[in-house]
Amino acid sequence: MQLGLACDVRLATDDARLGLHEARYGFLPGMATFRLAKFIGLGRARRMALGGRIVDAQEAERLGTFRFYGKEMIAWRFDLKRCERVAQLTEPLSD
């Protein structure tokens, strides 16, 4: 989940289970707590970070951490189409 929170586009399939697993092993999840707070609020982020709560894709979307979910191929196709549109709008980084 930490890597996903740093991304602009966050997709999850309908069978995904997301959370900050570090808390279950006695570690604090670093910057993810701050990024998570930006999306779901400080109180909810603290509960997830300190309690190691795991959520499914539907709950993650409801909380606002991941925007879309669906079957694996549907999510992949959606992501690929979005990437192609963005690529058409941008200039190459090098010649």
Short mmCIF file of C-alpha atoms in Angstrom, two decimals:
data_model
loop_
_atom_site.label_atom_id
_atom_site.label_comp_id
_atom_site.label_asym_id
_atom_site.label_seq_id
_atom_site.Cartn_x
_atom_site.Cartn_y
_atom_site.Cartn_z
CA MET A 1 0.00 0.00 0.00
CA GLN A 2 2.89 2.38 0.70
CA LEU A 3 4.06 2.40 -2.91
CA GLY A 4 0.51 2.83 -4.19
CA LEU A 5 -0.08 5.87 -1.99
CA ALA A 6 2.87 7.61 -3.65
CA CYS A 7 1.35 7.14 -7.14
CA ASP A 8 -0.96 9.48 -9.04
CA VAL A 9 -3.13 6.63 -10.36
CA ARG A 10 -4.02 3.90 -7.87
CA LEU A 11 -5.84 0.82 -9.15
CA ALA A 12 -6.81 -2.29 -7.24
CA THR A 13 -8.50 -5.48 -8.40
CA ASP A 14 -11.65 -6.64 -6.63
CA ASP A 15 -9.77 -9.34 -4.70
CA ALA A 16 -7.04 -6.98 -3.38
CA ARG A 17 -6.44 -6.66 0.35
CA LEU A 18 -4.69 -3.43 1.32
CA GLY A 19 -3.18 -2.19 4.54
CA LEU A 20 -0.07 -1.16 6.41
CA HIS A 21 1.21 -4.58 7.45
CA GLU A 22 4.21 -3.22 9.34
CA ALA A 23 2.07 -2.49 12.39
CA ARG A 24 1.32 -6.20 12.78
CA TYR A 25 5.04 -6.78 13.28
CA GLY A 26 5.65 -3.87 15.64
CA PHE A 27 6.98 -1.36 13.11
CA LEU A 28 5.61 2.07 12.24
CA PRO A 29 4.87 2.47 8.53
CA GLY A 30 6.99 5.56 7.81
CA MET A 31 5.77 8.12 5.29
CA ALA A 32 2.73 6.04 4.34
CA THR A 33 0.92 7.34 7.42
CA PHE A 34 1.23 10.94 6.21
CA ARG A 35 0.22 10.06 2.66
CA LEU A 36 -2.70 7.99 3.90
CA ALA A 37 -3.87 10.89 6.11
CA LYS A 38 -4.04 13.09 3.01
CA PHE A 39 -6.58 10.70 1.46
CA ILE A 40 -8.67 9.44 4.38
CA GLY A 41 -8.03 11.87 7.23
CA LEU A 42 -5.67 11.76 10.18
CA GLY A 43 -7.90 9.75 12.54
CA ARG A 44 -8.56 6.92 10.09
CA ALA A 45 -4.91 6.88 9.00
CA ARG A 46 -3.78 6.54 12.62
CA ARG A 47 -6.17 3.66 13.22
CA MET A 48 -4.93 1.84 10.12
CA ALA A 49 -1.25 2.56 10.87
CA LEU A 50 -1.32 1.64 14.54
CA GLY A 51 -3.78 -1.23 14.31
CA GLY A 52 -2.56 -2.91 11.13
CA ARG A 53 -6.10 -2.94 9.72
CA ILE A 54 -6.45 -4.64 6.34
CA VAL A 55 -9.24 -3.52 3.97
CA ASP A 56 -10.60 -4.99 0.75
CA ALA A 57 -10.72 -3.07 -2.54
CA GLN A 58 -14.31 -1.91 -2.06
CA GLU A 59 -13.50 -0.46 1.37
CA ALA A 60 -10.29 1.13 0.03
CA GLU A 61 -12.30 2.84 -2.70
CA ARG A 62 -14.92 4.00 -0.21
CA LEU A 63 -12.17 5.45 2.00
CA GLY A 64 -10.60 7.17 -1.00
CA THR A 65 -7.21 5.45 -1.05
CA PHE A 66 -7.69 3.62 -4.35
CA ARG A 67 -10.00 5.09 -6.95
CA PHE A 68 -11.08 2.12 -9.04
CA TYR A 69 -11.48 -1.59 -8.65
CA GLY A 70 -12.75 -4.41 -10.79
CA LYS A 71 -11.78 -7.69 -12.31
CA GLU A 72 -8.06 -7.94 -13.01
CA MET A 73 -8.30 -7.60 -16.80
CA ILE A 74 -10.78 -4.72 -16.61
CA ALA A 75 -8.46 -2.80 -14.29
CA TRP A 76 -5.48 -3.56 -16.54
CA ARG A 77 -7.29 -2.38 -19.69
CA PHE A 78 -8.50 0.78 -17.97
CA ASP A 79 -4.97 1.56 -16.80
CA LEU A 80 -3.46 0.86 -20.23
CA LYS A 81 -5.96 3.16 -21.98
CA ARG A 82 -5.32 5.94 -19.48
CA CYS A 83 -1.54 5.59 -19.91
CA GLU A 84 -1.88 5.76 -23.70
CA ARG A 85 -3.88 9.01 -23.43
CA VAL A 86 -1.28 10.55 -21.11
CA ALA A 87 1.57 9.44 -23.39
CA GLN A 88 -0.07 11.19 -26.35
CA LEU A 89 -0.19 14.47 -24.42
CA THR A 90 3.44 14.52 -23.35
CA GLU A 91 6.68 15.26 -25.19
CA PRO A 92 9.53 12.73 -25.21
CA LEU A 93 12.06 13.27 -22.44
CA SER A 94 15.05 12.78 -24.77
CA ASP A 95 15.81 12.72 -28.48
#
